[in-house]
Coordinates of C-alpha atoms in Angstrom, one line a residue:
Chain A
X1 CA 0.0 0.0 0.0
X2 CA 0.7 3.7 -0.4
X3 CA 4.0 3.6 1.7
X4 CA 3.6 1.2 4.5
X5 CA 7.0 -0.4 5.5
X6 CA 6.8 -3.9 6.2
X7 CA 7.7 -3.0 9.8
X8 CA 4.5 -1.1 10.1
X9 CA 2.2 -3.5 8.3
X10 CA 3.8 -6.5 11.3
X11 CA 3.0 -3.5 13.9
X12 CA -1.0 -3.2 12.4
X13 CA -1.1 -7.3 12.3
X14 CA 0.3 -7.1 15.9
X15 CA -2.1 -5.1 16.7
X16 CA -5.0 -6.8 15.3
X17 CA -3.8 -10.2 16.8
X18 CA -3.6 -8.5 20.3
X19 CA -7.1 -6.9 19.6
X20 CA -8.5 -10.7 18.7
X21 CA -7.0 -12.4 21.3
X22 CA -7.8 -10.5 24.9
X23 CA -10.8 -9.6 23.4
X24 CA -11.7 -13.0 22.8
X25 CA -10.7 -14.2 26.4
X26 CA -11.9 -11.4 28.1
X27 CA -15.3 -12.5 26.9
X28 CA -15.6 -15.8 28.3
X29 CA -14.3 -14.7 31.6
X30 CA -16.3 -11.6 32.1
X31 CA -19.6 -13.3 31.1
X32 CA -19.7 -15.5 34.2
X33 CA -18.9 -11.9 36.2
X34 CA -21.0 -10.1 34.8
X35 CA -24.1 -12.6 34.9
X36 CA -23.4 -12.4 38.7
X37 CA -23.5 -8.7 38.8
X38 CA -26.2 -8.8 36.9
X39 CA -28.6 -11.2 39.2
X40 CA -27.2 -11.1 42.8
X41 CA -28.8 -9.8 45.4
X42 CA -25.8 -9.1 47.7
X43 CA -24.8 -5.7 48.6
X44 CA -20.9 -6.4 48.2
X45 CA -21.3 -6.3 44.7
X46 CA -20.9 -2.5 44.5
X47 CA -17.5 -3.3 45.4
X48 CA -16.7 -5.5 42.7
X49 CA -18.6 -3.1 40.3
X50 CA -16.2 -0.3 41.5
X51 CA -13.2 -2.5 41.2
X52 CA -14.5 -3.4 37.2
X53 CA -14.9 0.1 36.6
X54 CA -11.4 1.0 37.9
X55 CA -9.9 1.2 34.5
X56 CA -12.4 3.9 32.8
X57 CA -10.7 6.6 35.7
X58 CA -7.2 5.5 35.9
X59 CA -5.2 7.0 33.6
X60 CA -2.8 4.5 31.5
X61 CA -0.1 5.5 32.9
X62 CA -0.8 4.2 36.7
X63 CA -2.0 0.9 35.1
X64 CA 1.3 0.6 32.8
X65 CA 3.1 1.5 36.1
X66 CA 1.7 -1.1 38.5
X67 CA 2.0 -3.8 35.5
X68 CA 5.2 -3.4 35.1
X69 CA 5.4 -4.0 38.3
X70 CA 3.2 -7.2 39.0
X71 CA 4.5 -8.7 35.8
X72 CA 8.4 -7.4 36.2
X73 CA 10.6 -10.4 38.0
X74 CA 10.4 -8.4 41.1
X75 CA 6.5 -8.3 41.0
X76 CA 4.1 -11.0 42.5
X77 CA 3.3 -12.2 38.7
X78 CA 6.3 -12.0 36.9
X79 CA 8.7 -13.2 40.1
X80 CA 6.2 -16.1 40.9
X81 CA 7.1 -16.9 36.9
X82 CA 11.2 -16.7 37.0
X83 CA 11.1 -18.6 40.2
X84 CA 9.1 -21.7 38.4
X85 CA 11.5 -20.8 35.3
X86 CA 8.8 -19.4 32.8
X87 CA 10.2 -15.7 33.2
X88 CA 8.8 -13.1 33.8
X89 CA 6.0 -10.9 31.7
X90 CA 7.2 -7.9 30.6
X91 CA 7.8 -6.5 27.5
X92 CA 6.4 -10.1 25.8
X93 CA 3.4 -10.6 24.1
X94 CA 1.5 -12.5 26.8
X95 CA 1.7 -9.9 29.1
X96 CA 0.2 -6.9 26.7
X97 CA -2.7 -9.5 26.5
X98 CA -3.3 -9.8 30.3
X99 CA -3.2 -5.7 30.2
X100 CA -5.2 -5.0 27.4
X101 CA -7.4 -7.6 29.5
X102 CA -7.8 -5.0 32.2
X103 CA -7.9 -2.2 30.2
X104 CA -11.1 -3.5 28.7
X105 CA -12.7 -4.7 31.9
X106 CA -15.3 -2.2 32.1
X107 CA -16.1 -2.1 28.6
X108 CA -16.6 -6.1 28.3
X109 CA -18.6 -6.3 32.0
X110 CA -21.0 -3.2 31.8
X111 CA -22.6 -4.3 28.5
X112 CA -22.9 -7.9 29.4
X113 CA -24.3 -6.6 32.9
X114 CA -26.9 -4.7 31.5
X115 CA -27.8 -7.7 29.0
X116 CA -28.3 -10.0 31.2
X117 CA -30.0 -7.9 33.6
X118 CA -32.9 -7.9 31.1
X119 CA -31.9 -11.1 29.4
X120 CA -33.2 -13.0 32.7
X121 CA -36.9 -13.6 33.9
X122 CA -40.3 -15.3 32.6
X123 CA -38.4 -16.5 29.9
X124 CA -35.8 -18.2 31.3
X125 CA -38.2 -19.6 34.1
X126 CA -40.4 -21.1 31.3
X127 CA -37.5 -23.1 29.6
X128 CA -36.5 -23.9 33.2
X129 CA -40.5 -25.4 33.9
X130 CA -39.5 -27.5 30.4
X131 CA -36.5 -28.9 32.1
X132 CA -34.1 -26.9 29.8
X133 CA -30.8 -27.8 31.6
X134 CA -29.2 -23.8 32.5
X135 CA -26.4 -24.7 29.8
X136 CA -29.2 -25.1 27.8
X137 CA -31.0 -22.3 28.7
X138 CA -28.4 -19.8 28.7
X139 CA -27.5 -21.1 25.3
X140 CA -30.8 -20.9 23.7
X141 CA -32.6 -18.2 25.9
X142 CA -30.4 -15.7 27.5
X143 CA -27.6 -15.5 24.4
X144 CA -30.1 -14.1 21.8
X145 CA -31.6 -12.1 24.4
X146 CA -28.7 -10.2 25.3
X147 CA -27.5 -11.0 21.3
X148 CA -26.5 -6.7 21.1
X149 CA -25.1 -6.5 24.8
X150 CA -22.7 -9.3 23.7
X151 CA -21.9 -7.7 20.5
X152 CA -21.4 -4.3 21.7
X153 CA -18.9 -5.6 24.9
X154 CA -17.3 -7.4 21.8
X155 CA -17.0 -4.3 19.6
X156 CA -16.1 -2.3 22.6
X157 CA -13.2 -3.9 24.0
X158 CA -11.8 -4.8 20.4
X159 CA -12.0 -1.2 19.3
X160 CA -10.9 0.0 22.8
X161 CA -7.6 -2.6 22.1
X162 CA -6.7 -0.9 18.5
X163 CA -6.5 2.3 20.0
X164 CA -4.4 1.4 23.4
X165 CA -1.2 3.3 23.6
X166 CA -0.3 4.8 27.0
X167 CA 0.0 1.4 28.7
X168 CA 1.9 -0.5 26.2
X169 CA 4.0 2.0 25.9
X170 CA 5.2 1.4 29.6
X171 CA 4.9 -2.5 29.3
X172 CA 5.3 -3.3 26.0
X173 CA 8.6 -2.6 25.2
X174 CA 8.3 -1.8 21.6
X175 CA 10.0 -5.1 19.9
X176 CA 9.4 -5.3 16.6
X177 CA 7.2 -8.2 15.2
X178 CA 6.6 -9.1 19.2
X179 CA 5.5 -6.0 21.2
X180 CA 5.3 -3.1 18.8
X181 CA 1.9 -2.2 17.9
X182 CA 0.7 0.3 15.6
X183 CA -0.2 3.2 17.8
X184 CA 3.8 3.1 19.4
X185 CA 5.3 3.0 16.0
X186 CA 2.8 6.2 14.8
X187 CA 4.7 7.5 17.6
X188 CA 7.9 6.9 16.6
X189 CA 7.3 8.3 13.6
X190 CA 5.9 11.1 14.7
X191 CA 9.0 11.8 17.2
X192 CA 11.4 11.0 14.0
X193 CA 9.9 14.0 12.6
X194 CA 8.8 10.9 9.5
X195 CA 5.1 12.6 8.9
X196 CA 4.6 10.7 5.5
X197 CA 5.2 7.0 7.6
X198 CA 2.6 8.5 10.2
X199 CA 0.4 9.7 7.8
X200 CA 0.2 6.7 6.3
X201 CA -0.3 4.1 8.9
X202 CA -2.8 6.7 10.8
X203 CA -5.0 6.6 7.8
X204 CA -5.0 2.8 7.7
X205 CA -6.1 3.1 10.8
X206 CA -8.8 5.1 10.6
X207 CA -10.1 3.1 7.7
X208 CA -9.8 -0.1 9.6
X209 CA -11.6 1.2 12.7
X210 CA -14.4 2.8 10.1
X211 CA -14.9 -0.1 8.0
X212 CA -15.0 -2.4 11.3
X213 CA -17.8 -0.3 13.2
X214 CA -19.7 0.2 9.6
X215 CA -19.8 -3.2 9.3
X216 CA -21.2 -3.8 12.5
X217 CA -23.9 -1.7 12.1
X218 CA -24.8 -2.9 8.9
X219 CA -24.8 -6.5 10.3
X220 CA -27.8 -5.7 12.5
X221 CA -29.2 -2.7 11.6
X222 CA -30.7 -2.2 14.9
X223 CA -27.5 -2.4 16.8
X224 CA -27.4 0.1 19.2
X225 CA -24.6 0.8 21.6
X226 CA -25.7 -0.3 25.0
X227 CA -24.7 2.5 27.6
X228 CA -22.1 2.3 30.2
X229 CA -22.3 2.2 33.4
Chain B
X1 CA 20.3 74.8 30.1
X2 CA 19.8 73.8 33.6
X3 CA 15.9 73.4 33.2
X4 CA 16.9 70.7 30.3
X5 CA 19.4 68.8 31.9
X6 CA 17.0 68.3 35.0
X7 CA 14.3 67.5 32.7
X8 CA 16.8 64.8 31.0
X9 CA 18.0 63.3 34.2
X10 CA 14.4 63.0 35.5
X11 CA 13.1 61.2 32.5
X12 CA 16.1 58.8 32.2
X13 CA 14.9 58.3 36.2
X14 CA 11.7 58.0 35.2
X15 CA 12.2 55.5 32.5
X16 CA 14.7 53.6 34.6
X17 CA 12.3 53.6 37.2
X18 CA 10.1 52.1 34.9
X19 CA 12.0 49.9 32.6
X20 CA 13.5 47.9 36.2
X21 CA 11.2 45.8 37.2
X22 CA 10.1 45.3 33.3
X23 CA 14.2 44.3 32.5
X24 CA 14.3 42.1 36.3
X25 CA 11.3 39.9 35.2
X26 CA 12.0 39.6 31.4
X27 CA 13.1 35.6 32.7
X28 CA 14.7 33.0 30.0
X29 CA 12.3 30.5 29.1
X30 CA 14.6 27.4 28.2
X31 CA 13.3 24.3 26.8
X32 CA 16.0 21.3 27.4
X33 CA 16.2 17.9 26.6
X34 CA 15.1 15.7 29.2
X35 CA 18.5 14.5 29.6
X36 CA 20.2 17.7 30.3
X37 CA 17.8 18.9 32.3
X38 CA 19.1 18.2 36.2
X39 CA 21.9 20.0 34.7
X40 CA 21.0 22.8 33.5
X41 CA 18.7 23.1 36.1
X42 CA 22.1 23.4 38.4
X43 CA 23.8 25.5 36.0
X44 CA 20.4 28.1 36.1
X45 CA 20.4 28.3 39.5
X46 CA 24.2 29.2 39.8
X47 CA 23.6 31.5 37.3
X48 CA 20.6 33.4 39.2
X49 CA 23.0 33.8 42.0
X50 CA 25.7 35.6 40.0
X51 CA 23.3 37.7 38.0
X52 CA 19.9 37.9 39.3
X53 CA 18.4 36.7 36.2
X54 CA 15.1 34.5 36.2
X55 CA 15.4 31.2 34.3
X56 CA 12.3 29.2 33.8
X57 CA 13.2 25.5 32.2
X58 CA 10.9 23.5 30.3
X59 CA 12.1 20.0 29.7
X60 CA 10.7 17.4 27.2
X61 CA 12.0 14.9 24.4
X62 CA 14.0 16.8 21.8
X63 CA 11.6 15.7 18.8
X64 CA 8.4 17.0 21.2
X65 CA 10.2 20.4 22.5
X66 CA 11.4 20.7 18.8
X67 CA 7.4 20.4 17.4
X68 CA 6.1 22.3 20.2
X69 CA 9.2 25.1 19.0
X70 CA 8.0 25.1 15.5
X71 CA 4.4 25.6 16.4
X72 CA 5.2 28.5 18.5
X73 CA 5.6 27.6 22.1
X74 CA 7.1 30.9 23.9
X75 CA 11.0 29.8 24.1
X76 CA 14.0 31.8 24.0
X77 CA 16.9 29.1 24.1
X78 CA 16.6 25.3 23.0
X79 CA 18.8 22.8 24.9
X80 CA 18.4 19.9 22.2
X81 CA 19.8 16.5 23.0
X82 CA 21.5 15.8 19.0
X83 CA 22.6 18.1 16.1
X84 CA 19.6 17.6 14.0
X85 CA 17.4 19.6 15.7
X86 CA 18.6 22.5 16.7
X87 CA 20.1 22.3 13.0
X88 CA 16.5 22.0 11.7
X89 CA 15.5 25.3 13.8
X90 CA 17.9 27.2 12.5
X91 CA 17.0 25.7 8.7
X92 CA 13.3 26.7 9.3
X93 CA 14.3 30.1 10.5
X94 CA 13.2 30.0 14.0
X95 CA 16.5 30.0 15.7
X96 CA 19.7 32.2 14.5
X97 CA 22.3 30.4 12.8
X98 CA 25.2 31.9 14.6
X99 CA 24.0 30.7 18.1
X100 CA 24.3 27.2 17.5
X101 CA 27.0 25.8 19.8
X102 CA 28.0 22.5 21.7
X103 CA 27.2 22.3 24.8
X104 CA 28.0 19.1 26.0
X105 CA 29.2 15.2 24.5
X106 CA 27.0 12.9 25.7
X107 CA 28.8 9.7 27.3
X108 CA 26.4 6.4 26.6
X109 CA 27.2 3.4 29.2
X110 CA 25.9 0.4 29.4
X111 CA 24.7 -0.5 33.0
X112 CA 23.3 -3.0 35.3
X113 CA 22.0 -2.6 38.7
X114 CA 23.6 -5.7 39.6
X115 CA 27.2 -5.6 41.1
X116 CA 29.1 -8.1 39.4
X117 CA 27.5 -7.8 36.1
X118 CA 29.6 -6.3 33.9
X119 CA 33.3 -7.2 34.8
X120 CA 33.8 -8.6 31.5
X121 CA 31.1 -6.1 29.7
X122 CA 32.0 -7.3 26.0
X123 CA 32.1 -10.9 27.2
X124 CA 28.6 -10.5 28.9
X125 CA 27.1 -9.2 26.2
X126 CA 28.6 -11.8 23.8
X127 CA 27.7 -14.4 26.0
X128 CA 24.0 -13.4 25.9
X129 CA 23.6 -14.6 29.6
X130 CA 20.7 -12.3 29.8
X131 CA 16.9 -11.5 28.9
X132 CA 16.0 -8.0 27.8
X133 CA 18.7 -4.8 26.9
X134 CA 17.2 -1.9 27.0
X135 CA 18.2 0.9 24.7
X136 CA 16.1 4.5 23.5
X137 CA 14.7 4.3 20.4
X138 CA 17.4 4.9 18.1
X139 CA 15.4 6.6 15.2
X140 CA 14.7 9.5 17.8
X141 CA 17.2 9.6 20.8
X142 CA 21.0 10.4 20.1
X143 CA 22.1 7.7 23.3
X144 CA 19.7 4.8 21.6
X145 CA 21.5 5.5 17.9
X146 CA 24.9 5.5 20.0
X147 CA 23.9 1.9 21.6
X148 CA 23.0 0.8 18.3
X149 CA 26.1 1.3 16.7
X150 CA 27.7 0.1 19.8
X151 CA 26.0 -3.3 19.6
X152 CA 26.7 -3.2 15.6
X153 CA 30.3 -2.6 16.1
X154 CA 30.5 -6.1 18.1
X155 CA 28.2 -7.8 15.8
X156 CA 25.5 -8.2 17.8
X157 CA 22.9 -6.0 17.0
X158 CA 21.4 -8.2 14.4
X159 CA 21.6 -11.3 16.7
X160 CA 20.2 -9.5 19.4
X161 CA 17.1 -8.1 17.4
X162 CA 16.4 -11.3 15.8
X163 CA 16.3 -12.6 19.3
X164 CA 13.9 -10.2 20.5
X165 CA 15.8 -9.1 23.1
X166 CA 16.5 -5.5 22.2
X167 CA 13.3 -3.2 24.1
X168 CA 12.8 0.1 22.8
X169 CA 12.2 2.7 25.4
X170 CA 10.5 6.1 24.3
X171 CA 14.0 7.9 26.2
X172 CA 16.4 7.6 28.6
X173 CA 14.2 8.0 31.5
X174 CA 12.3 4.9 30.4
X175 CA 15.1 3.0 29.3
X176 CA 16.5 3.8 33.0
X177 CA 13.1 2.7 34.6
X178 CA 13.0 -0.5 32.9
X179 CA 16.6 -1.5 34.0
X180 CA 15.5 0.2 37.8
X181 CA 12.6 -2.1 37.8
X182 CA 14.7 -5.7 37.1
X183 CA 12.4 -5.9 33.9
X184 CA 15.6 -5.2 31.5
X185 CA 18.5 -6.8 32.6
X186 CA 20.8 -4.3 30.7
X187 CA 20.3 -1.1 29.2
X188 CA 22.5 1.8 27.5
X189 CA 22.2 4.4 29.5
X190 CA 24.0 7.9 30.0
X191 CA 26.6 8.6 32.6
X192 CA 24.8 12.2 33.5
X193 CA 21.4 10.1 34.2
X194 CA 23.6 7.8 36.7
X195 CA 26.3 9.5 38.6
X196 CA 24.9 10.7 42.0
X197 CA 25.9 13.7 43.8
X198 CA 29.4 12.0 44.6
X199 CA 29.9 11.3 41.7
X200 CA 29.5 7.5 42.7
X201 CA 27.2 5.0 40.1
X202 CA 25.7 1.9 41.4
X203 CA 25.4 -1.5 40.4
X204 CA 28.2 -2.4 37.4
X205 CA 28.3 -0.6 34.4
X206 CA 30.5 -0.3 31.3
X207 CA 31.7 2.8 29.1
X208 CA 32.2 1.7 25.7
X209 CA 35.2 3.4 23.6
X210 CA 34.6 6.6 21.8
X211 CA 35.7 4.5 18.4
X212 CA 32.8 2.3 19.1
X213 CA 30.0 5.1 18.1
X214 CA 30.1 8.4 16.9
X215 CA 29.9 11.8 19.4
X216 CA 27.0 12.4 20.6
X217 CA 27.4 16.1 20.0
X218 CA 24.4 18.1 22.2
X219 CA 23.3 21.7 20.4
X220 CA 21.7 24.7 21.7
X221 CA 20.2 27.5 20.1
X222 CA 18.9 30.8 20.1
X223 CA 15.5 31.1 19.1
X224 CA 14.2 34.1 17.3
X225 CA 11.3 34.9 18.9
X226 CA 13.0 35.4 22.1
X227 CA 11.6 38.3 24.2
X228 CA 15.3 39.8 25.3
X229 CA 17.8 38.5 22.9
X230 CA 21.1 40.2 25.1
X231 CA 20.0 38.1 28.3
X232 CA 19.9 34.7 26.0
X233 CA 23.1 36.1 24.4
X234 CA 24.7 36.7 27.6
X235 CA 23.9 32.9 29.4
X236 CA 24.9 30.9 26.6
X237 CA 28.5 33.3 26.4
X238 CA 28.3 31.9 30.7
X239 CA 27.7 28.7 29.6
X240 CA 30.8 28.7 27.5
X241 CA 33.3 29.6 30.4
X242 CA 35.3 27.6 32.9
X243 CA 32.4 27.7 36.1
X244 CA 29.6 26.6 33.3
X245 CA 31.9 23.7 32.0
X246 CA 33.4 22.3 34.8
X247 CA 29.9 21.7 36.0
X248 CA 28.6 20.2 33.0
X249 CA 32.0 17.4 33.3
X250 CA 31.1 16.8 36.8
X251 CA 27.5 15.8 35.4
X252 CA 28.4 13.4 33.2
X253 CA 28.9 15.5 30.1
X254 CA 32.5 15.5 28.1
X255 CA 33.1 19.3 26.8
X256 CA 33.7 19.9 23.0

């Protein structure tokens, strides 16, 4: 394409696979979370909901701090890791996934909450009364209820991924083809005083992040983005 | 006659009166690289003392201070970290050509917090008995293209980036905090960031021959839009003296 080095096309892929990937696991481990939060009773849970929330006020900064921390061989994470002789976390690729993880928390959780919140009820007590096993039920009942909730947590916390910067900058490390993703090396450019290499990969960028929300909404036309909080 | 020569010595009162406090709190706004900045910091406050003149200090990444410069952020000197900027200033007009001057070689080392790391510095690194090196990214920071030629030099820079192990930090600072932190196990670093007020630096560290990279030459300028041009003339004339240079050695710096 119009002047994209091969550097920055690995740093868009590695951005793209990062986007995929916690976004895909952060779905199947906030669902359970957030179908508690939706349907307990207990008071506690505001605490939990503050605690999922925590990453929409803290800046990126104090989250690529303390990660660097937890996942650095002198952290809890990353020294629990040397000691058992896996290393440590930092700058690799696994650990931008478990921060990209929590960066998303809130965006994954809140939609799914407020899904299943209304996603629950006669309906599901009906296939319950027809012996529907709750596998079952939460496959065929509570899934296409809360069909744009899922889809908008999904949409959310991939989008949300593509555009991460101040974090990975801290615990990324900017390898090429393992760590650098395409918002650090639009900043590199951008430092190097190379405008035309910027230019060029912002653009892509703003087409990608058009043509994956247009699509979106074209694939259910009534897709609506569920509010937060 | 006498009524016109009272009238003449009142109004040069008058004005000087006037024109004081206007002269006393026309301060130099400096913008300096983020590495020179504890320096200069030092050498601005020494200089207060002597002259009574104000120096506010900015401090940033050379390629940020350098686009905030060409937008129009209020600056009278620039303390860049490499040639290229303060060249570019002067090429876009915004700085006069004939203030241009060295003010300091950087020194790049290569440092461990670890004691016994680097007794046999070139062995360690060929060795590879290590994880992550940390350098600045090389594209943007003088000390990061100094590292790279370093590592070239001993034939190890395309091993080492093939490996992975080579982490890019935005500037020294980073670079510093990610060798601080344990997560690097190496990184090049410069001396001024790491020699503490006694001049001692901890852990093990290494200081790679001048024929292994070329000078990291540090340039200041004059910029054109500054508000008194004979206070900016007069500092960086200060900073070219005995008292200015001596401190910048003791930082960390070698003088051109």
């Amino acid at each position: 394409m119009f002047g994209i080095s091969d550097n920055d096309l690995t740093a868009l892929w590695i951005t793209l696979k990062l986007a995929v990937i916690s976004t895909s696991i952060l779905m199947l481990l906030s669902a359970p979370l957030a179908w508690w939060l939706a349907h307990t009773q207990r008071r506690s849970k505001v605490i939990i909901e503050a605690l999922v929330a925590m990453p929409l006020v803290l800046p990126p900064t104090v989250m690529g701090f303390y990660l660097l921390v937890l996942l650095g061989p002198r952290g809890a994470v990353g020294g629990f890791l040397e000691d058992i002789g896996v290393g440590h976390l930092a700058f690799t690729f696994t650990g931008l996934v478990i921060g990209s993880m929590i960066y998303s928390l809130p965006f994954v959780v809140q939609p799914l909450q407020n899904a299943f919140a209304s996603a629950g009820g006669r309906m599901l007590e009906t296939a319950a009364t027809l012996r529907a096993n709750p596998l079952d039920r939460f496959i065929s009942v509570v899934i296409p209820l809360a069909r744009r909730g899922i889809l908008t947590a999904a949409v959310l916390s991939f989008a949300h991924t593509l555009g991460e910067f101040g974090m990975i900058l801290m615990i990324g490390g900017n390898i090429p083809g393992q760590t650098q993703v395409a918002s650090i090396a639009i900043y590199d450019h951008v430092e190097a005083m190379d405008y035309a290499s910027a230019h060029s990969l912002s653009l892509l960028l703003v087409a990608l992040a058009f043509i994956l929300l247009m699509s979106v909404y074209a694939l259910n036309r009534r897709f609506k983005v569920v509010g937060i909080g | 006659m006498k009524n016109t020569a009272q009238l003449t010595t009142i109004t040069a009162l008058c004005c000087t009166i006037l024109l004081t406090p206007l002269v006393a709190a026309a301060e130099l706004r400096v913008a300096s690289a983020a590495n020179f900045l504890s320096t200069i910091k030092e050498l601005a406050a020494q200089y207060e003392d002597q002259t009574g003149q104000q120096i506010r200090i900015s401090s940033g990444s050379s390629g940020a201070l350098y686009a905030q410069i060409s937008n129009g952020a209020p600056f009278d000197l620039f303390f860049s970290a490499d040639v290229k900027r303060a060249e570019a200033l002067v090429d876009d007009g915004m700085a006069y050509a004939d203030s241009r001057f060295t003010y300091a070689l950087g020194i790049p080392i290569l440092w461990s917090d670890r004691e016994d790391w680097l007794e046999d510095p070139q062995e360690t690194l060929r060795a590879g008995d290590f994880r992550f090196i940390t350098i600045a990214e090389p594209r943007n920071a003088p000390y990061g293209a100094a590292a790279k030629q370093i590592l070239s030099d001993l034939d190890l820079w395309q091993r080492f980036t093939q490996e992975g192990r080579i982490i890019r930090a935005q500037n020294l600072t980073q670079a510093y905090s990610h060798v601080a932190s344990g997560a690097a196990d190496l990184g090049f670093l410069a001396l001024s960031q790491l020699k503490d007020k006694e001049g001692e630096i901890p852990g093990s560290f290494w200081r790679p021959p001048a024929e292994l990279f070329s000078p990291i030459e540090q340039q200041a300028v004059i910029l054109k839009r500054a508000e008194d041009h004979n206070a900016a003339r007069e500092f960086t004339d200060w900073l070219r003296g005995d008292e200015a240079r001596d401190m910048i050695e003791q930082a960390g710096y070698a003088i051109p």
